[in-house]
């Protein structure tokens, strides 16, 4: 009797057929296997296989990466150094501005008492060491100030230097110390007496001893403090900026110096600055530079004049033909004395070059007999 094949028997050939017919299509979608598949350098294989780096290759890549980082640092630091040098050159080696001619300088009427003060300079000039303010006059006269003969009072240059700031030594201004010619004898005597109480001049060994004392922070401050306290020594601090600045900047520098020395004196037990009047005077000094005028252009002249009793007078010439204008004055000699000490003595001075130059000027004074006027100061 005939029996129909079971469904299982019928399904087997059909399933085998389907598998056999579908297998080529499925295998065609897979990457072909070959013995060179893992080692070929074709683009197709690189997309599927990423071989591990050998230690040598890994070391080489690390060295290349470190070299690239080092080059980037070198380029960056070079750019920073170039910028710093550019700023330094711009501040210190720029050509000086064209100076306006002041017609009042040659006007004899400008020297009459009661007229606007004018600083009269002479042809004899002293190099300053900077191209921005190349020279300082060896002697100056301030109209309205007269000597015992009724003639214009002459001041002689003792020494000068450049005030610098920051580790780049950026030049701010040139400072020169002038002493009234007829007061030089008093300065000579005060300095000679530091070594010999009866001598009228010093010999080489004594000069070197005095020089060492003046350059010593403590001895120098003691000597100059004593000299400045004594009445009768008229002097001028002449300041000419080498770059544009302002009164607030100059004032803050002086105030910091005064405050530091006063604090040291008080810590040592001195009572000179404990009175209320000194605080009032300090505020008056700050107010002198807080008026309408703010800027102090490069190449313009600022004079700090110390009178017979130590009073301070501040004069400024903006170069616009007005001559020296008085912008303020103080009678308390402690202020001017502390400003002068900031340039002359102590552990830190505003200009080391100026202090050394002034000391050399003093050495020229003391090698001549007291009472003779030096014809060449520095």
Short mmCIF file of C-alpha atoms in Angstrom, two decimals:
data_model
loop_
_atom_site.label_atom_id
_atom_site.label_comp_id
_atom_site.label_asym_id
_atom_site.label_seq_id
_atom_site.Cartn_x
_atom_site.Cartn_y
_atom_site.Cartn_z
CA UNK A 1 0.00 0.00 0.00
CA UNK A 2 1.44 3.35 -1.00
CA UNK A 3 2.25 5.78 1.81
CA UNK A 4 2.99 9.46 1.20
CA UNK A 5 6.36 10.61 2.51
CA UNK A 6 6.33 12.26 5.84
CA UNK A 7 6.67 16.03 6.07
CA UNK A 8 10.06 15.62 7.69
CA UNK A 9 11.38 13.70 4.69
CA UNK A 10 10.03 16.33 2.36
CA UNK A 11 11.47 19.15 4.35
CA UNK A 12 15.03 17.82 4.39
CA UNK A 13 15.80 18.17 0.66
CA UNK A 14 14.10 21.54 0.59
CA UNK A 15 16.10 22.87 3.53
CA UNK A 16 19.31 21.48 2.06
CA UNK A 17 18.54 23.17 -1.21
CA UNK A 18 17.84 26.46 0.40
CA UNK A 19 21.05 26.35 2.39
CA UNK A 20 23.13 25.48 -0.61
CA UNK A 21 21.59 28.21 -2.74
CA UNK A 22 21.97 30.90 -0.06
CA UNK A 23 25.48 30.02 1.05
CA UNK A 24 27.38 31.60 -1.94
CA UNK A 25 25.55 34.90 -1.49
CA UNK A 26 26.29 34.96 2.25
CA UNK A 27 29.91 34.02 1.77
CA UNK A 28 30.34 36.74 -0.87
CA UNK A 29 29.53 39.37 1.73
CA UNK A 30 32.33 38.25 4.02
CA UNK A 31 35.95 39.24 3.46
CA UNK A 32 37.83 36.62 1.57
CA UNK A 33 40.10 34.56 3.68
CA UNK A 34 43.63 34.24 2.54
CA UNK A 35 46.98 33.59 4.10
CA UNK A 36 48.10 37.16 3.39
CA UNK A 37 45.03 38.87 4.83
CA UNK A 38 46.64 39.78 8.16
CA UNK A 39 49.88 40.92 6.57
CA UNK A 40 48.82 42.75 3.42
CA UNK A 41 49.31 46.52 3.24
CA UNK A 42 46.30 47.22 1.04
CA UNK A 43 43.82 49.88 2.11
CA UNK A 44 41.09 47.27 2.50
CA UNK A 45 43.02 45.29 5.08
CA UNK A 46 44.09 48.36 7.03
CA UNK A 47 40.43 49.18 7.52
CA UNK A 48 39.83 45.86 9.28
CA UNK A 49 43.13 45.19 11.06
CA UNK A 50 45.22 47.45 13.34
CA UNK A 51 48.45 45.75 14.19
CA UNK A 52 50.05 46.50 17.60
CA UNK A 53 53.17 48.73 17.52
CA UNK A 54 56.49 47.28 18.33
CA UNK A 55 58.46 48.80 21.26
CA UNK A 56 60.84 50.46 18.82
CA UNK A 57 58.02 52.09 16.86
CA UNK A 58 56.30 53.20 20.07
CA UNK A 59 59.56 54.80 21.28
CA UNK A 60 60.04 56.55 17.95
CA UNK A 61 56.51 58.00 17.98
CA UNK A 62 56.98 59.20 21.58
CA UNK A 63 60.25 60.91 20.65
CA UNK A 64 58.59 62.62 17.67
CA UNK A 65 55.73 63.83 19.88
CA UNK A 66 58.18 65.19 22.50
CA UNK A 67 60.18 66.94 19.79
CA UNK A 68 57.04 68.60 18.49
CA UNK A 69 56.06 69.81 21.97
CA UNK A 70 59.59 71.15 22.52
CA UNK A 71 59.46 73.07 19.23
CA UNK A 72 56.12 74.60 20.22
CA UNK A 73 57.58 75.78 23.55
CA UNK A 74 60.62 77.24 21.82
CA UNK A 75 58.44 79.13 19.32
CA UNK A 76 56.20 80.45 22.12
CA UNK A 77 59.06 81.60 24.34
CA UNK A 78 60.76 83.21 21.35
CA UNK A 79 57.62 85.20 20.62
CA UNK A 80 57.38 86.35 24.26
CA UNK A 81 61.07 87.32 24.34
CA UNK A 82 60.68 89.24 21.07
CA UNK A 83 57.75 91.17 22.53
CA UNK A 84 59.67 92.06 25.70
CA UNK A 85 62.71 93.22 23.73
CA UNK A 86 60.48 95.27 21.42
CA UNK A 87 58.86 97.05 24.38
CA UNK A 88 62.25 97.67 26.00
CA UNK A 89 63.70 99.13 22.80
CA UNK A 90 60.61 101.28 22.24
CA UNK A 91 60.89 102.78 25.74
CA UNK A 92 64.64 103.30 25.87
CA UNK A 93 65.88 103.84 22.34
CA UNK A 94 63.12 105.85 20.73
CA UNK A 95 64.34 109.16 19.30
CA UNK A 96 63.84 112.14 21.61
CA UNK A 97 60.94 114.46 20.84
CA UNK A 98 61.50 117.71 19.04
CA UNK A 99 61.92 120.38 21.68
CA UNK A 100 60.03 123.61 21.31
CA UNK A 101 62.09 126.74 21.51
CA UNK A 102 61.26 128.87 24.50
CA UNK A 103 61.69 132.49 23.50
CA UNK A 104 61.60 133.55 27.15
CA UNK A 105 64.95 131.87 27.77
CA UNK A 106 66.82 134.68 26.05
CA UNK A 107 64.60 137.44 27.35
CA UNK A 108 66.47 139.40 30.08
CA UNK A 109 63.16 140.61 31.52
CA UNK A 110 62.27 137.03 32.41
CA UNK A 111 64.96 137.07 35.13
CA UNK A 112 63.49 139.99 37.01
CA UNK A 113 62.18 139.22 40.48
CA UNK A 114 58.43 138.71 40.50
CA UNK A 115 58.27 137.44 36.91
CA UNK A 116 57.49 133.86 35.95
CA UNK A 117 60.44 131.69 37.02
CA UNK A 118 62.64 130.49 34.17
CA UNK A 119 65.42 127.94 34.40
CA UNK A 120 68.46 129.37 32.63
CA UNK A 121 71.04 126.85 31.48
CA UNK A 122 74.49 127.39 30.00
CA UNK A 123 76.35 125.81 27.10
CA UNK A 124 78.44 123.47 29.28
CA UNK A 125 76.57 120.15 29.22
CA UNK A 126 77.18 116.82 30.96
CA UNK A 127 76.27 113.48 29.28
CA UNK A 128 73.53 111.55 31.08
CA UNK A 129 74.02 108.12 29.53
CA UNK A 130 70.64 107.96 27.74
CA UNK A 131 69.75 109.08 24.23
CA UNK A 132 66.30 110.25 25.27
CA UNK A 133 67.67 112.97 27.57
CA UNK A 134 71.27 113.09 26.32
CA UNK A 135 72.68 115.90 28.51
CA UNK A 136 72.16 117.90 31.69
CA UNK A 137 73.45 121.45 32.16
CA UNK A 138 76.43 121.79 34.46
CA UNK A 139 74.98 124.97 35.97
CA UNK A 140 71.46 126.39 36.19
CA UNK A 141 69.88 129.61 37.40
CA UNK A 142 66.29 130.09 38.55
CA UNK A 143 64.89 133.53 37.86
CA UNK A 144 63.81 135.36 40.98
CA UNK A 145 66.51 133.78 43.16
CA UNK A 146 69.54 135.97 43.88
CA UNK A 147 72.80 135.55 45.75
CA UNK A 148 74.39 137.87 48.31
CA UNK A 149 75.53 140.19 45.49
CA UNK A 150 72.04 140.56 44.12
CA UNK A 151 72.89 138.52 41.04
CA UNK A 152 71.07 135.45 39.76
CA UNK A 153 71.74 132.53 42.08
CA UNK A 154 73.75 129.83 40.34
CA UNK A 155 73.49 126.12 41.10
CA UNK A 156 76.24 123.66 40.16
CA UNK A 157 75.72 120.03 39.28
CA UNK A 158 77.15 117.59 41.82
CA UNK A 159 76.07 114.31 40.20
CA UNK A 160 73.36 112.66 38.14
CA UNK A 161 71.92 109.26 37.26
CA UNK A 162 68.99 107.44 35.71
CA UNK A 163 66.00 106.19 37.67
CA UNK A 164 64.98 102.70 36.46
CA UNK A 165 62.21 100.29 37.45
CA UNK A 166 61.56 96.52 37.18
CA UNK A 167 64.01 93.74 36.37
CA UNK A 168 64.17 95.05 32.80
CA UNK A 169 65.67 98.32 34.10
CA UNK A 170 63.16 100.43 32.22
CA UNK A 171 64.31 104.04 32.34
CA UNK A 172 61.87 106.49 33.95
CA UNK A 173 63.76 109.77 34.38
CA UNK A 174 67.16 111.38 34.75
CA UNK A 175 67.84 112.96 38.15
CA UNK A 176 70.55 115.47 38.95
CA UNK A 177 71.51 117.09 42.26
CA UNK A 178 72.55 120.77 42.14
CA UNK A 179 73.98 122.84 45.00
CA UNK A 180 74.02 126.63 45.16
CA UNK A 181 77.52 127.76 44.20
CA UNK A 182 77.89 130.03 47.20
CA UNK A 183 76.86 127.15 49.52
CA UNK A 184 79.46 124.70 48.21
CA UNK A 185 81.92 125.84 50.91
CA UNK A 186 79.44 124.80 53.61
CA UNK A 187 79.06 121.40 51.95
CA UNK A 188 82.84 121.03 51.68
CA UNK A 189 83.32 121.81 55.35
CA UNK A 190 80.55 119.44 56.46
CA UNK A 191 82.11 116.56 54.51
CA UNK A 192 85.73 117.23 55.49
CA UNK A 193 84.74 117.41 59.16
CA UNK A 194 83.50 113.82 58.95
CA UNK A 195 87.16 112.74 58.67
CA UNK A 196 89.21 115.54 60.23
CA UNK A 197 87.89 118.21 62.57
CA UNK A 198 90.50 120.83 61.65
CA UNK A 199 91.55 120.04 58.07
CA UNK A 200 90.53 122.17 55.10
CA UNK A 201 91.00 119.45 52.50
CA UNK A 202 91.40 115.68 52.32
CA UNK A 203 94.23 113.62 50.89
CA UNK A 204 93.79 110.43 48.85
CA UNK A 205 93.49 107.98 51.73
CA UNK A 206 91.06 110.22 53.60
CA UNK A 207 88.97 110.68 50.46
CA UNK A 208 88.65 106.93 50.06
CA UNK A 209 87.56 106.61 53.67
CA UNK A 210 84.90 109.30 53.24
CA UNK A 211 83.76 107.69 49.99
CA UNK A 212 83.31 104.36 51.74
CA UNK A 213 81.31 106.02 54.51
CA UNK A 214 79.00 107.78 52.04
CA UNK A 215 78.34 104.56 50.13
CA UNK A 216 77.67 102.60 53.32
CA UNK A 217 73.88 102.37 53.90
CA UNK A 218 73.95 103.31 57.59
CA UNK A 219 76.92 105.69 57.66
CA UNK A 220 75.80 107.43 54.50
CA UNK A 221 72.33 108.04 55.87
CA UNK A 222 73.74 109.34 59.16
CA UNK A 223 76.09 111.79 57.38
CA UNK A 224 73.56 113.12 54.89
CA UNK A 225 70.83 113.42 57.51
CA UNK A 226 73.15 115.57 59.62
CA UNK A 227 74.21 117.70 56.64
CA UNK A 228 70.65 118.30 55.46
CA UNK A 229 69.40 119.25 58.91
CA UNK A 230 71.85 122.12 59.00
CA UNK A 231 70.46 125.38 57.62
CA UNK A 232 72.12 127.22 54.78
CA UNK A 233 72.57 124.50 52.15
CA UNK A 234 70.38 125.36 49.17
CA UNK A 235 70.00 122.64 46.58
CA UNK A 236 67.86 121.47 43.65
CA UNK A 237 66.80 118.04 42.47
CA UNK A 238 66.28 118.31 38.70
CA UNK A 239 64.13 115.60 37.08
CA UNK A 240 63.57 115.09 33.34
CA UNK A 241 61.49 112.02 32.32
CA UNK A 242 62.86 109.69 29.64
CA UNK A 243 59.32 108.50 28.90
CA UNK A 244 55.86 109.95 29.42
CA UNK A 245 54.81 109.71 33.05
CA UNK A 246 52.50 111.56 35.44
CA UNK A 247 52.60 113.35 38.76
CA UNK A 248 50.74 110.57 40.54
CA UNK A 249 53.44 108.06 39.61
CA UNK A 250 56.23 110.36 40.80
CA UNK A 251 54.36 111.27 43.98
CA UNK A 252 53.67 107.62 44.88
CA UNK A 253 57.37 106.79 44.55
CA UNK A 254 58.37 109.61 46.91
CA UNK A 255 55.62 108.78 49.39
CA UNK A 256 56.66 105.11 49.54
CA UNK A 257 60.25 106.12 50.18
CA UNK A 258 59.33 108.62 52.90
CA UNK A 259 56.96 106.17 54.61
CA UNK A 260 59.57 103.41 54.63
CA UNK A 261 62.27 105.56 56.22
CA UNK A 262 59.85 107.05 58.76
CA UNK A 263 58.70 103.57 59.81
CA UNK A 264 62.30 102.45 60.28
CA UNK A 265 63.04 105.55 62.36
CA UNK A 266 60.00 104.93 64.55
CA UNK A 267 60.93 101.27 64.96
CA UNK A 268 64.35 102.45 66.19
CA UNK A 269 62.65 104.54 68.88
CA UNK A 270 62.85 107.99 67.24
CA UNK A 271 59.98 110.36 68.10
CA UNK A 272 60.63 112.98 65.40
CA UNK A 273 57.71 111.89 63.23
CA UNK A 274 55.13 111.11 65.89
CA UNK A 275 53.48 114.53 65.93
CA UNK A 276 50.21 115.19 64.10
CA UNK A 277 51.74 118.04 62.11
CA UNK A 278 53.90 115.62 60.14
CA UNK A 279 50.81 113.69 59.05
CA UNK A 280 49.18 116.94 57.94
CA UNK A 281 52.31 117.93 56.04
CA UNK A 282 52.42 114.56 54.28
CA UNK A 283 48.85 115.09 53.10
CA UNK A 284 49.73 118.59 51.89
CA UNK A 285 52.62 117.10 49.94
CA UNK A 286 50.29 114.61 48.24
CA UNK A 287 47.84 117.39 47.41
CA UNK A 288 50.51 119.32 45.49
CA UNK A 289 50.41 116.67 42.77
CA UNK A 290 46.65 116.09 42.84
CA UNK A 291 45.57 119.25 41.03
CA UNK A 292 44.43 119.71 37.47
CA UNK A 293 47.80 118.93 35.91
CA UNK A 294 48.39 115.18 35.62
CA UNK A 295 50.92 114.31 32.93
CA UNK A 296 54.66 114.91 32.87
CA UNK A 297 55.69 114.48 29.22
CA UNK A 298 59.01 113.03 28.19
CA UNK A 299 61.82 115.59 28.09
CA UNK A 300 60.11 118.20 30.30
CA UNK A 301 61.70 119.65 33.44
CA UNK A 302 60.57 119.25 37.05
CA UNK A 303 62.52 121.01 39.80
CA UNK A 304 62.38 120.28 43.53
CA UNK A 305 64.00 123.30 45.18
CA UNK A 306 65.20 123.08 48.80
CA UNK A 307 65.61 126.48 50.43
CA UNK A 308 67.92 127.77 53.14
CA UNK A 309 65.73 126.40 55.95
CA UNK A 310 64.76 123.23 54.11
CA UNK A 311 61.43 124.41 52.72
CA UNK A 312 60.34 122.66 49.51
CA UNK A 313 59.22 124.39 46.31
CA UNK A 314 58.01 122.41 43.28
CA UNK A 315 58.44 123.98 39.83
CA UNK A 316 57.46 122.53 36.45
CA UNK A 317 58.18 123.58 32.87
CA UNK A 318 55.85 121.95 30.34
CA UNK A 319 57.82 123.40 27.42
CA UNK A 320 54.94 125.50 26.09
CA UNK A 321 56.68 128.83 26.63
CA UNK A 322 55.28 129.53 30.09
CA UNK A 323 58.58 128.92 31.84
CA UNK A 324 58.75 127.29 35.26
CA UNK A 325 55.41 127.31 37.04
CA UNK A 326 55.17 126.86 40.79
CA UNK A 327 52.75 124.03 41.51
CA UNK A 328 53.21 123.92 45.27
CA UNK A 329 55.42 124.51 48.30
CA UNK A 330 55.91 123.26 51.88
CA UNK A 331 57.78 124.73 54.82
CA UNK A 332 58.34 121.54 56.84
CA UNK A 333 61.96 120.58 56.11
CA UNK A 334 61.36 116.95 57.05
CA UNK A 335 59.62 116.27 53.73
CA UNK A 336 62.41 117.61 51.52
CA UNK A 337 65.06 115.98 53.71
CA UNK A 338 63.43 112.57 53.30
CA UNK A 339 63.10 113.02 49.53
CA UNK A 340 66.78 113.96 49.27
CA UNK A 341 67.76 110.94 51.41
CA UNK A 342 65.88 108.73 48.95
CA UNK A 343 68.50 109.63 46.33
CA UNK A 344 71.57 110.00 48.57
CA UNK A 345 71.67 107.27 51.21
CA UNK A 346 70.26 104.08 52.61
CA UNK A 347 70.17 100.42 51.68
CA UNK A 348 67.99 101.11 48.64
CA UNK A 349 68.05 104.38 46.71
CA UNK A 350 65.96 105.56 43.78
CA UNK A 351 69.00 105.60 41.50
CA UNK A 352 72.22 103.83 42.42
CA UNK A 353 73.93 105.52 39.48
CA UNK A 354 72.95 108.94 40.81
CA UNK A 355 74.22 108.15 44.32
CA UNK A 356 77.63 107.02 43.01
CA UNK A 357 77.89 110.04 40.72
CA UNK A 358 77.03 112.41 43.57
CA UNK A 359 79.62 110.77 45.83
CA UNK A 360 82.24 111.25 43.09
CA UNK A 361 81.22 114.92 42.91
CA UNK A 362 81.71 115.23 46.66
CA UNK A 363 85.19 113.71 46.27
CA UNK A 364 86.05 116.50 43.81
CA UNK A 365 84.86 119.06 46.36
CA UNK A 366 86.83 117.76 49.36
CA UNK A 367 90.15 117.56 47.51
CA UNK A 368 90.06 121.35 47.13
CA UNK A 369 90.52 123.77 50.03
CA UNK A 370 87.34 124.85 51.75
CA UNK A 371 86.05 128.11 50.33
CA UNK A 372 87.19 127.55 46.76
CA UNK A 373 84.53 127.06 44.11
CA UNK A 374 85.06 124.03 41.90
CA UNK A 375 85.18 124.98 38.24
CA UNK A 376 84.46 121.40 37.21
CA UNK A 377 82.03 119.47 39.33
CA UNK A 378 81.92 116.02 37.75
#
